[in-house]
Every structure is written in C-alpha cells, then in structure tokens.
PDB file of C-alpha atoms in Angstrom:
ATOM      1  CA  MET A 602      14.762  64.836 -28.062  1.00 57.00           C
ATOM      2  CA  GLU A 603      12.818  61.605 -26.862  1.00 73.00           C
ATOM      3  CA  THR A 604      15.318  59.334 -25.234  1.00 76.00           C
ATOM      4  CA  TYR A 605      14.964  56.004 -23.064  1.00 80.00           C
ATOM      5  CA  TYR A 606      15.667  57.755 -20.065  1.00 82.00           C
ATOM      6  CA  ASP A 607      13.070  60.246 -19.601  1.00 83.00           C
ATOM      7  CA  PRO A 608      14.250  63.429 -17.528  1.00 80.00           C
ATOM      8  CA  ALA A 609      10.341  63.738 -16.309  1.00 81.00           C
ATOM      9  CA  ASP A 610      10.967  60.360 -14.529  1.00 81.00           C
ATOM     10  CA  LEU A 611      13.332  61.712 -11.838  1.00 78.00           C
ATOM     11  CA  ALA A 612      10.280  63.361 -10.364  1.00 76.00           C
ATOM     12  CA  LYS A 613       9.074  59.828  -9.737  1.00 79.00           C
ATOM     13  CA  PHE A 614      11.996  59.045  -7.118  1.00 79.00           C
ATOM     14  CA  SER A 615       9.866  60.290  -4.604  1.00 80.00           C
ATOM     15  CA  ALA A 616       7.304  59.320  -1.485  1.00 70.00           C
ATOM     16  CA  ASP A 617       4.843  59.621  -4.315  1.00 78.00           C
ATOM     17  CA  GLY A 618       6.329  57.832  -6.809  1.00 81.00           C
ATOM     18  CA  ILE A 619       8.508  54.590  -6.360  1.00 83.00           C
ATOM     19  CA  GLY A 620       8.079  54.994  -2.705  1.00 86.00           C
ATOM     20  CA  GLU A 621       4.276  55.267  -2.837  1.00 86.00           C
ATOM     21  CA  GLY A 622       3.970  51.311  -2.152  1.00 87.00           C
ATOM     22  CA  ALA A 623       6.880  51.265   0.793  1.00 90.00           C
ATOM     23  CA  PRO A 624       6.836  54.593   2.247  1.00 90.00           C
ATOM     24  CA  GLU A 625       8.389  53.278   5.368  1.00 93.00           C
ATOM     25  CA  LEU A 626      11.044  51.733   3.239  1.00 93.00           C
ATOM     26  CA  TRP A 627      11.352  54.879   1.317  1.00 91.00           C
ATOM     27  CA  ASP A 628      11.556  57.167   4.461  1.00 92.00           C
ATOM     28  CA  LEU A 629      14.280  54.914   5.465  1.00 95.00           C
ATOM     29  CA  PHE A 630      16.655  54.803   2.275  1.00 93.00           C
ATOM     30  CA  MET A 631      15.986  58.904   2.094  1.00 93.00           C
ATOM     31  CA  ALA A 632      17.386  58.978   5.847  1.00 97.00           C
ATOM     32  CA  TYR A 633      20.093  56.826   5.457  1.00 97.00           C
ATOM     33  CA  TYR A 634      20.923  58.345   1.547  1.00 95.00           C
ATOM     34  CA  GLY A 635      20.746  61.489   3.140  1.00 96.00           C
ATOM     35  CA  LYS A 636      23.277  60.772   5.942  1.00 97.00           C
ATOM     36  CA  VAL A 637      25.855  59.238   3.627  1.00 97.00           C
ATOM     37  CA  PHE A 638      26.235  62.633   1.878  1.00 96.00           C
ATOM     38  CA  GLU A 639      26.952  64.261   5.235  1.00 96.00           C
ATOM     39  CA  GLU A 640      30.097  65.603   5.998  1.00 96.00           C
ATOM     40  CA  GLY A 641      32.383  63.102   7.551  1.00 98.00           C
ATOM     41  CA  ALA A 642      35.915  61.246   6.962  1.00 98.00           C
ATOM     42  CA  LEU A 643      35.117  62.464   3.339  1.00 98.00           C
ATOM     43  CA  THR A 644      33.933  66.006   2.459  1.00 98.00           C
ATOM     44  CA  ALA A 645      30.960  66.464   0.377  1.00 97.00           C
ATOM     45  CA  ARG A 646      33.192  67.312  -2.454  1.00 98.00           C
ATOM     46  CA  GLU A 647      34.883  63.795  -2.341  1.00 98.00           C
ATOM     47  CA  LYS A 648      31.577  61.834  -2.194  1.00 98.00           C
ATOM     48  CA  SER A 649      30.349  63.880  -4.869  1.00 98.00           C
ATOM     49  CA  ILE A 650      33.458  62.578  -7.005  1.00 98.00           C
ATOM     50  CA  ILE A 651      32.943  59.338  -6.099  1.00 98.00           C
ATOM     51  CA  ALA A 652      29.194  59.381  -6.373  1.00 98.00           C
ATOM     52  CA  LEU A 653      29.635  60.318 -10.221  1.00 98.00           C
ATOM     53  CA  ALA A 654      32.507  57.671 -10.979  1.00 98.00           C
ATOM     54  CA  VAL A 655      30.042  55.030  -9.303  1.00 97.00           C
ATOM     55  CA  ALA A 656      27.589  56.507 -11.665  1.00 97.00           C
ATOM     56  CA  ALA A 657      29.573  55.930 -14.648  1.00 96.00           C
ATOM     57  CA  ALA A 658      30.162  52.335 -13.530  1.00 96.00           C
ATOM     58  CA  VAL A 659      26.951  51.517 -13.273  1.00 95.00           C
ATOM     59  CA  GLN A 660      25.536  53.530 -16.106  1.00 93.00           C
ATOM     60  CA  CYS A 661      22.911  55.503 -14.473  1.00 92.00           C
ATOM     61  CA  PRO A 662      22.116  58.651 -16.476  1.00 91.00           C
ATOM     62  CA  TYR A 663      20.234  60.156 -13.922  1.00 90.00           C
ATOM     63  CA  CYS A 664      22.608  59.992 -11.071  1.00 93.00           C
ATOM     64  CA  ILE A 665      25.598  61.197 -13.661  1.00 94.00           C
ATOM     65  CA  ASP A 666      23.797  64.213 -14.278  1.00 92.00           C
ATOM     66  CA  ALA A 667      22.954  64.783 -10.662  1.00 92.00           C
ATOM     67  CA  TYR A 668      26.368  64.301  -9.576  1.00 97.00           C
ATOM     68  CA  THR A 669      28.084  66.040 -12.292  1.00 97.00           C
ATOM     69  CA  ASN A 670      25.773  69.503 -11.372  1.00 96.00           C
ATOM     70  CA  SER A 671      26.861  68.354  -7.536  1.00 97.00           C
ATOM     71  CA  CYS A 672      30.642  68.235  -8.636  1.00 98.00           C
ATOM     72  CA  LEU A 673      30.344  71.418 -10.776  1.00 98.00           C
ATOM     73  CA  GLN A 674      28.326  73.005  -7.402  1.00 98.00           C
ATOM     74  CA  LYS A 675      31.380  71.757  -5.364  1.00 98.00           C
ATOM     75  CA  GLY A 676      34.042  73.302  -7.387  1.00 98.00           C
ATOM     76  CA  VAL A 677      34.990  70.177  -9.569  1.00 98.00           C
ATOM     77  CA  THR A 678      36.637  70.643 -12.632  1.00 98.00           C
ATOM     78  CA  GLU A 679      35.738  69.075 -15.966  1.00 98.00           C
ATOM     79  CA  GLU A 680      39.487  67.392 -15.842  1.00 98.00           C
ATOM     80  CA  GLN A 681      38.836  65.978 -12.712  1.00 98.00           C
ATOM     81  CA  MET A 682      35.578  64.508 -13.266  1.00 98.00           C
ATOM     82  CA  THR A 683      36.757  63.240 -16.564  1.00 98.00           C
ATOM     83  CA  GLU A 684      39.691  61.350 -14.712  1.00 98.00           C
ATOM     84  CA  ALA A 685      37.133  59.908 -12.001  1.00 98.00           C
ATOM     85  CA  PHE A 686      35.242  58.409 -15.278  1.00 97.00           C
ATOM     86  CA  HIS A 687      38.344  56.832 -16.612  1.00 97.00           C
ATOM     87  CA  VAL A 688      38.818  55.685 -13.163  1.00 97.00           C
ATOM     88  CA  ALA A 689      35.895  53.875 -13.181  1.00 97.00           C
ATOM     89  CA  ASN A 690      36.183  52.389 -16.642  1.00 95.00           C
ATOM     90  CA  ALA A 691      39.702  51.143 -15.571  1.00 96.00           C
ATOM     91  CA  ILE A 692      37.793  49.320 -12.833  1.00 95.00           C
ATOM     92  CA  ARG A 693      35.251  47.778 -14.647  1.00 93.00           C
ATOM     93  CA  GLY A 694      37.728  46.629 -17.353  1.00 93.00           C
ATOM     94  CA  GLY A 695      39.457  44.709 -14.723  1.00 92.00           C
ATOM     95  CA  ALA A 696      36.361  43.238 -13.467  1.00 90.00           C
ATOM     96  CA  ALA A 697      35.720  42.346 -16.941  1.00 90.00           C
ATOM     97  CA  LEU A 698      39.151  40.686 -17.569  1.00 92.00           C
ATOM     98  CA  ALA A 699      39.000  38.976 -14.081  1.00 91.00           C
ATOM     99  CA  HIS A 700      35.878  36.971 -15.407  1.00 90.00           C
ATOM    100  CA  GLY A 701      37.489  36.150 -18.513  1.00 93.00           C
ATOM    101  CA  VAL A 702      39.962  34.334 -16.341  1.00 92.00           C
ATOM    102  CA  GLN A 703      36.707  32.018 -15.279  1.00 92.00           C
ATOM    103  CA  MET A 704      35.897  31.747 -18.612  1.00 93.00           C
ATOM    104  CA  LYS A 705      39.801  30.399 -18.907  1.00 93.00           C
ATOM    105  CA  LYS A 706      39.656  28.065 -15.930  1.00 93.00           C
ATOM    106  CA  ILE A 707      35.831  26.413 -17.240  1.00 94.00           C
ATOM    107  CA  VAL A 708      37.413  25.639 -20.592  1.00 95.00           C
ATOM    108  CA  LYS A 709      40.632  24.272 -19.180  1.00 92.00           C
ATOM    109  CA  ASN A 710      38.590  21.960 -16.969  1.00 92.00           C
ATOM    110  CA  LEU A 711      36.527  21.133 -20.073  1.00 91.00           C
ATOM    111  CA  GLU A 712      39.854  20.029 -22.020  1.00 86.00           C
ATOM    112  CA  MET A 713      40.658  17.351 -19.051  1.00 80.00           C
TER     113      MET A 713
END
C-alpha cells in the first residue's frame, strides 16, 4: 500500500541522508539524541512512553512506529500506550481551547 509517509524514507534519516549537507550538525544532533534517551532521573521505559505521547501530539508517523516498538520492547502494554495517546490528545485539545480564548479576546476587542 502506498502512503504519503514512505517507511523507506526512514533510511534517509542518516548522515548520508538529511545529515549529508551538514555533517557536523547531524553528529551533534545524534550525540544529543542518544544522550537524552540514556537512563537518568527517568528510566528508558518512561522516556519511551513520553516519546510515544509526544509523537502522537506532533503526529510523526515514524516516531509513532519507532516508539511503539521501543515501548513494546521495554514491556509497556497496549493499554498503557493507549492511555499515553489519550494524555497527548487531552493536552492538544486543551491547547486548542486556549487558542479559542485568544479568539474570543479579539472578538471582544473588535466589538468595542
């Protein structure tokens, strides 16, 4: 099945792909990315759940794929992942409502 997001494009997330024109930036990003996901105050499992929820919020299909698999490998259940998606959805919905408040302010100011 052909999709807008081609799974084969994941291979282009590399030094030979998107990093090709700026190898120093690519190396710095990869070092940072790797460091972020190391065990620290949060476990690797917790970080994978957070990453999955953020992936849902920013709607990155590659990240959803990667962090669903990461979560499964770390023992996260489907129920826990589903709940993480609902948390992301609630935060996105709240942010939309906050922007609605901005709209209402503009309307009120224009009515004056």
